[in-house]
C-alpha cells in the first residue's frame, strides 16, 4: 500500500493546499489523517474520502456537512474494507451507523428496531476506481525526471 504526503495527495486530487488547510482548520474534517510531527500520511481510502469531500463541497455542501459525511465514510471503509457500497444510516432517534448496502433492507423504512430518518448510499467501488485513475495519471509525475538528463 502506497502512502502519500499531503502535497502529493493534493497534487493527485487537484486540491488547493491552502483551501484544504483552511477546511481542516474549521475542525470539521475528521476524514483527514492525523498530523504526526507535522506530516499527514494519506492512504487510498483517505484519498477517496477527501475526493467525496471535494465533490460535496463543489455541490454546495458546507465544510461541516461535507466533513461529517466524509468522516462517516472513512470510518465505514475501515470497518468494512471489502464493501462495494456503503450506506450511512441515521435513525429517527439520532443514532448513526454504516453498513454494506448489500446487508441492508430499508424497504419498510425500519432497521435495527426503529424508523430510519435518512440513508445515504455511497458507491465506494466507484470512488476507489476514480482514485485508481488519478493514480495512473499521476504515476509519471511520481517517478518523472529519472530519465531526463
Coordinates of N, CA and C in Angstrom, one line a residue:
X1 N 0.8 -1.2 0.0 CA 0.0 0.0 0.0 C 0.9 1.2 0.0
X2 N 0.6 2.1 -0.9 CA 1.3 3.4 -1.0 C 0.8 4.4 -0.1
X3 N 1.7 5.2 0.5 CA 1.3 6.3 1.4 C 1.8 7.6 0.8
X4 N 0.9 8.6 0.8 CA 1.2 9.9 0.2 C 1.3 11.0 1.2
X5 N 2.2 11.9 0.9 CA 2.2 13.1 1.8 C 1.0 14.0 1.4
X6 N 0.8 15.0 2.2 CA -0.3 16.0 1.9 C -0.1 16.7 0.5
X7 N 1.2 17.0 0.3 CA 1.5 17.7 -1.0 C 1.2 16.8 -2.2
X8 N 1.6 15.5 -2.1 CA 1.3 14.5 -3.2 C -0.2 14.3 -3.3
X9 N -0.9 14.2 -2.1 CA -2.4 13.9 -2.1 C -3.1 15.1 -2.8
X10 N -2.7 16.3 -2.5 CA -3.3 17.5 -3.1 C -3.0 17.6 -4.6
X11 N -1.8 17.3 -5.0 CA -1.5 17.2 -6.4 C -2.3 16.2 -7.2
X12 N -2.4 15.0 -6.6 CA -3.1 13.9 -7.2 C -4.6 14.3 -7.4
X13 N -5.2 14.9 -6.3 CA -6.6 15.2 -6.4 C -6.9 16.5 -7.0
X14 N -5.9 17.3 -7.3 CA -6.2 18.7 -7.9 C -6.7 19.6 -6.8
X15 N -6.3 19.4 -5.6 CA -6.8 20.1 -4.4 C -5.9 21.3 -4.1
X16 N -6.4 22.4 -3.9 CA -5.6 23.6 -3.4 C -5.2 23.4 -1.9
X17 N -3.9 23.4 -1.7 CA -3.5 23.1 -0.3 C -3.9 24.1 0.7
X18 N -3.9 25.4 0.3 CA -4.3 26.4 1.2 C -5.8 26.3 1.6
X19 N -6.6 26.0 0.6 CA -8.0 25.8 0.8 C -8.2 24.6 1.8
X20 N -7.4 23.5 1.5 CA -7.5 22.3 2.4 C -7.1 22.7 3.8
X21 N -6.0 23.4 4.0 CA -5.6 23.8 5.3 C -6.7 24.6 6.0
X22 N -7.4 25.5 5.3 CA -8.5 26.3 5.8 C -9.6 25.4 6.2
X23 N -10.0 24.4 5.4 CA -11.0 23.5 5.7 C -10.7 22.7 7.0
X24 N -9.5 22.2 7.0 CA -9.0 21.4 8.2 C -9.1 22.3 9.5
X25 N -8.7 23.5 9.3 CA -8.7 24.4 10.5 C -10.1 24.7 11.1
X26 N -11.2 24.4 10.3 CA -12.5 24.6 10.8 C -12.8 23.5 11.9
X27 N -12.1 22.4 11.9 CA -12.3 21.3 12.8 C -13.4 20.3 12.4
X28 N -13.8 20.4 11.1 CA -14.9 19.6 10.6 C -14.4 18.6 9.6
X29 N -13.1 18.3 9.6 CA -12.5 17.3 8.6 C -11.9 16.1 9.3
X30 N -12.7 15.4 10.0 CA -12.2 14.2 10.7 C -11.8 13.1 9.7
X31 N -12.1 13.2 8.5 CA -11.6 12.2 7.5 C -10.2 12.3 7.1
X32 N -9.6 13.5 7.4 CA -8.2 13.8 7.1 C -7.3 13.0 8.1
X33 N -6.3 12.4 7.6 CA -5.3 11.7 8.5 C -4.8 12.7 9.6
X34 N -4.6 12.2 10.7 CA -4.0 13.0 11.8 C -2.6 13.4 11.5
X35 N -2.2 14.6 11.9 CA -0.8 15.0 11.7 C 0.1 14.4 12.7
X36 N 1.2 13.8 12.2 CA 2.2 13.3 13.1 C 3.5 14.0 12.8
X37 N 4.0 14.7 13.7 CA 5.2 15.5 13.6 C 5.1 16.5 12.3
X38 N 3.9 17.0 12.2 CA 3.7 18.0 11.1 C 3.4 17.3 9.7
X39 N 3.3 16.0 9.7 CA 3.1 15.3 8.4 C 1.8 14.5 8.5
X40 N 1.1 14.5 7.4 CA -0.1 13.6 7.3 C 0.2 12.6 6.3
X41 N -0.1 11.3 6.5 CA 0.1 10.2 5.7 C -1.2 9.7 5.1
X42 N -1.4 9.9 3.8 CA -2.6 9.5 3.2 C -2.5 8.2 2.5
X43 N -3.6 7.4 2.7 CA -3.7 6.1 2.0 C -4.8 6.2 1.0
X44 N -5.0 5.2 0.2 CA -6.0 5.2 -0.9 C -7.4 5.6 -0.4
X45 N -7.9 5.0 0.7 CA -9.2 5.3 1.2 C -9.3 6.7 1.9
X46 N -8.2 7.2 2.4 CA -8.2 8.6 2.8 C -8.4 9.5 1.6
X47 N -7.7 9.2 0.5 CA -7.9 9.9 -0.7 C -9.3 9.9 -1.2
X48 N -10.0 8.7 -1.1 CA -11.4 8.5 -1.6 C -12.3 9.4 -0.7
X49 N -12.1 9.4 0.6 CA -12.9 10.2 1.5 C -12.7 11.7 1.1
X50 N -11.5 12.1 0.9 CA -11.2 13.5 0.5 C -11.8 13.8 -0.8
X51 N -11.8 12.9 -1.8 CA -12.5 13.1 -3.1 C -14.0 13.3 -2.9
X52 N -14.6 12.5 -2.0 CA -16.0 12.7 -1.7 C -16.2 14.1 -1.1
X53 N -15.4 14.4 -0.2 CA -15.5 15.8 0.5 C -15.5 16.9 -0.6
X54 N -14.5 16.8 -1.5 CA -14.4 17.8 -2.6 C -15.6 17.8 -3.5
X55 N -16.2 16.6 -3.8 CA -17.4 16.6 -4.6 C -18.5 17.3 -3.9
X56 N -18.7 17.0 -2.6 CA -19.8 17.6 -1.8 C -19.6 19.1 -1.7
X57 N -18.4 19.5 -1.5 CA -18.2 21.0 -1.4 C -18.5 21.7 -2.8
X58 N -18.1 21.0 -3.9 CA -18.5 21.6 -5.2 C -20.0 21.7 -5.4
X59 N -20.7 20.7 -4.8 CA -22.2 20.7 -4.9 C -22.9 21.7 -3.9
X60 N -22.1 22.4 -3.1 CA -22.6 23.4 -2.3 C -22.8 23.0 -0.8
X61 N -22.4 21.8 -0.4 CA -22.5 21.5 1.0 C -21.4 22.3 1.8
X62 N -21.8 22.6 3.0 CA -20.9 23.3 3.9 C -19.7 22.4 4.3
X63 N -18.6 23.0 4.7 CA -17.5 22.3 5.2 C -17.9 21.3 6.3
X64 N -18.8 21.8 7.2 CA -19.2 20.9 8.3 C -19.9 19.7 7.8
X65 N -20.9 19.9 7.0 CA -21.7 18.7 6.5 C -20.9 17.8 5.6
X66 N -20.1 18.4 4.7 CA -19.3 17.6 3.8 C -18.2 16.8 4.6
X67 N -17.7 17.4 5.6 CA -16.7 16.8 6.5 C -17.3 15.7 7.3
X68 N -18.6 15.9 7.8 CA -19.3 14.9 8.6 C -19.5 13.6 7.7
X69 N -20.0 13.8 6.5 CA -20.3 12.7 5.6 C -19.0 12.0 5.2
X70 N -17.9 12.7 4.9 CA -16.6 12.1 4.5 C -16.0 11.4 5.7
X71 N -16.2 11.9 6.9 CA -15.7 11.2 8.1 C -16.4 9.9 8.3
X72 N -17.8 10.0 8.2 CA -18.5 8.7 8.4 C -18.2 7.7 7.3
X73 N -17.9 8.2 6.1 CA -17.5 7.2 5.0 C -16.1 6.6 5.4
X74 N -15.2 7.4 5.8 CA -13.8 6.9 6.1 C -13.9 5.9 7.2
X75 N -14.7 6.2 8.2 CA -14.8 5.2 9.4 C -15.4 3.9 8.8
X76 N -16.5 4.0 8.0 CA -17.1 2.9 7.5 C -16.2 2.0 6.6
X77 N -15.3 2.7 5.8 CA -14.4 1.9 4.9 C -13.4 1.2 5.8
X78 N -13.1 1.7 6.9 CA -12.2 1.0 7.8 C -12.8 -0.3 8.4
X79 N -14.1 -0.1 8.8 CA -14.9 -1.2 9.4 C -15.3 -2.3 8.3
X80 N -15.5 -1.8 7.1 CA -16.0 -2.7 6.0 C -15.1 -2.6 4.8
X81 N -13.8 -2.9 4.8 CA -12.9 -2.7 3.7 C -13.3 -3.3 2.4
X82 N -14.1 -4.4 2.4 CA -14.4 -5.1 1.2 C -15.7 -4.7 0.6
X83 N -16.4 -3.8 1.2 CA -17.8 -3.4 0.7 C -17.7 -2.6 -0.6
X84 N -18.5 -2.9 -1.5 CA -18.6 -2.1 -2.8 C -19.4 -0.8 -2.6
X85 N -20.4 -0.9 -1.8 CA -21.2 0.2 -1.5 C -21.5 0.2 0.0
X86 N -21.5 1.4 0.6 CA -21.8 1.6 2.0 C -23.0 2.5 2.1
X87 N -23.8 2.2 3.1 CA -25.0 3.1 3.4 C -24.8 3.7 4.8
X88 N -24.8 5.0 4.8 CA -24.7 5.7 6.1 C -26.1 6.0 6.5
X89 N -26.5 5.4 7.6 CA -27.9 5.4 8.1 C -28.0 6.3 9.4
X90 N -29.0 7.1 9.4 CA -29.4 7.9 10.6 C -30.8 7.5 11.0
X91 N -30.9 7.1 12.2 CA -32.2 6.7 12.8 C -33.0 7.9 13.2
X92 N -34.3 7.8 13.4 CA -35.1 8.9 13.9 C -34.6 9.4 15.3
X93 N -34.1 8.5 16.1 CA -33.6 8.9 17.4 C -32.2 9.5 17.4
X94 N -31.6 9.6 16.2 CA -30.3 10.3 16.1 C -29.1 9.3 16.0
X95 N -29.3 8.1 16.3 CA -28.3 7.1 16.2 C -27.8 7.0 14.8
X96 N -26.5 6.8 14.6 CA -25.9 6.7 13.2 C -25.0 5.5 13.2
X97 N -25.1 4.8 12.0 CA -24.2 3.7 11.7 C -24.0 3.5 10.3
X98 N -23.1 2.8 9.9 CA -22.9 2.5 8.4 C -22.7 1.0 8.2
X99 N -23.3 0.5 7.2 CA -23.3 -0.9 6.8 C -23.1 -1.1 5.3
X100 N -22.5 -2.2 4.9 CA -22.5 -2.5 3.5 C -24.0 -2.5 3.0
X101 N -24.2 -1.9 1.9 CA -25.5 -1.7 1.3 C -26.1 -3.1 1.1
X102 N -25.4 -4.1 0.6 CA -25.9 -5.4 0.3 C -26.5 -6.1 1.6
X103 N -26.1 -5.6 2.8 CA -26.5 -6.2 4.0 C -27.7 -5.5 4.6
X104 N -28.3 -4.5 3.9 CA -29.3 -3.7 4.5 C -30.6 -3.7 3.6
X105 N -31.7 -3.9 4.3 CA -33.0 -3.8 3.7 C -33.8 -2.7 4.3
X106 N -34.0 -1.6 3.5 CA -34.8 -0.5 4.0 C -36.2 -0.4 3.4
X107 N -36.6 -1.5 2.9 CA -37.9 -1.5 2.1 C -39.1 -1.0 3.0
X108 N -39.1 -1.3 4.3 CA -40.2 -0.9 5.1 C -39.9 0.4 5.9
X109 N -38.7 1.0 5.7 CA -38.3 2.2 6.5 C -37.9 2.0 7.9
X110 N -37.7 0.8 8.3 CA -37.2 0.4 9.6 C -35.9 -0.4 9.5
X111 N -35.1 -0.2 10.5 CA -33.9 -1.1 10.7 C -33.5 -1.0 12.1
X112 N -32.9 -2.0 12.6 CA -32.4 -2.1 14.0 C -33.5 -1.7 15.0
X113 N -34.7 -2.1 14.6 CA -35.8 -1.9 15.6 C -36.4 -0.5 15.6
X114 N -36.0 0.4 14.7 CA -36.5 1.8 14.7 C -36.7 2.3 13.3
X115 N -37.4 3.5 13.2 CA -37.5 4.1 11.9 C -36.3 4.8 11.5
X116 N -36.1 4.8 10.2 CA -34.9 5.4 9.5 C -35.3 6.8 9.2
X117 N -34.4 7.8 9.5 CA -34.6 9.2 9.2 C -34.0 9.4 7.8
X118 N -32.8 8.9 7.6 CA -32.2 9.1 6.3 C -31.2 8.0 6.1
X119 N -30.9 7.7 4.8 CA -29.9 6.7 4.5 C -29.2 7.2 3.2
X120 N -27.9 7.3 3.3 CA -27.1 7.8 2.1 C -26.2 6.7 1.7
X121 N -26.5 6.2 0.4 CA -25.6 5.1 -0.1 C -24.5 5.8 -0.9
X122 N -23.3 5.3 -0.6 CA -22.1 5.8 -1.3 C -21.5 4.6 -2.0
X123 N -21.2 4.8 -3.3 CA -20.6 3.7 -4.1 C -19.1 3.8 -4.0
X124 N -18.6 3.1 -3.0 CA -17.2 3.1 -2.7 C -16.3 2.6 -3.8
X125 N -16.9 1.6 -4.5 CA -16.2 1.0 -5.6 C -15.9 2.0 -6.7
X126 N -16.8 2.9 -7.0 CA -16.6 4.0 -8.0 C -15.6 5.0 -7.5
X127 N -15.7 5.4 -6.2 CA -14.7 6.3 -5.6 C -13.3 5.7 -5.7
X128 N -13.2 4.4 -5.4 CA -11.8 3.8 -5.5 C -11.4 3.7 -6.9
X129 N -12.3 3.5 -7.9 CA -11.9 3.5 -9.3 C -11.4 4.9 -9.8
X130 N -12.1 5.9 -9.3 CA -11.6 7.3 -9.6 C -10.3 7.5 -9.1
X131 N -10.0 7.1 -7.8 CA -8.7 7.2 -7.2 C -7.6 6.5 -8.1
X132 N -8.0 5.2 -8.5 CA -7.1 4.4 -9.3 C -6.7 5.2 -10.6
X133 N -7.7 5.8 -11.3 CA -7.5 6.5 -12.5 C -6.6 7.7 -12.3
X134 N -6.8 8.4 -11.2 CA -6.0 9.5 -10.8 C -4.5 9.1 -10.5
X135 N -4.4 8.0 -9.9 CA -3.1 7.4 -9.6 C -2.3 7.0 -10.9
X136 N -3.1 6.4 -11.8 CA -2.4 6.0 -13.1 C -2.0 7.3 -13.8
X137 N -2.7 8.3 -13.8 CA -2.4 9.6 -14.5 C -1.2 10.3 -13.7
X138 N -1.1 10.0 -12.4 CA -0.1 10.7 -11.6 C 1.2 9.9 -11.6
X139 N 1.2 8.6 -11.9 CA 2.4 7.8 -11.9 C 3.6 8.4 -12.6
X140 N 3.4 9.0 -13.8 CA 4.6 9.6 -14.4 C 5.2 10.7 -13.6
X141 N 4.4 11.4 -12.9 CA 4.9 12.5 -12.1 C 5.7 12.0 -10.9
X142 N 5.2 10.9 -10.3 CA 5.9 10.4 -9.1 C 7.3 10.0 -9.5
X143 N 7.5 9.3 -10.6 CA 8.8 8.8 -11.0 C 9.5 9.7 -12.0
X144 N 8.8 10.7 -12.4 CA 9.4 11.6 -13.5 C 10.7 12.2 -13.2
X145 N 11.5 12.4 -14.3 CA 12.7 13.1 -14.1 C 13.9 12.2 -14.1
X146 N 13.8 10.9 -13.8 CA 14.9 10.0 -13.7 C 15.6 9.8 -15.1
X147 N 14.9 9.8 -16.1 CA 15.4 9.5 -17.5 C 15.9 10.8 -18.1
X148 N 15.5 11.9 -17.6 CA 15.8 13.2 -18.1 C 17.2 13.6 -17.7
X149 N 18.1 13.8 -18.6 CA 19.5 14.2 -18.3 C 19.9 15.5 -18.9

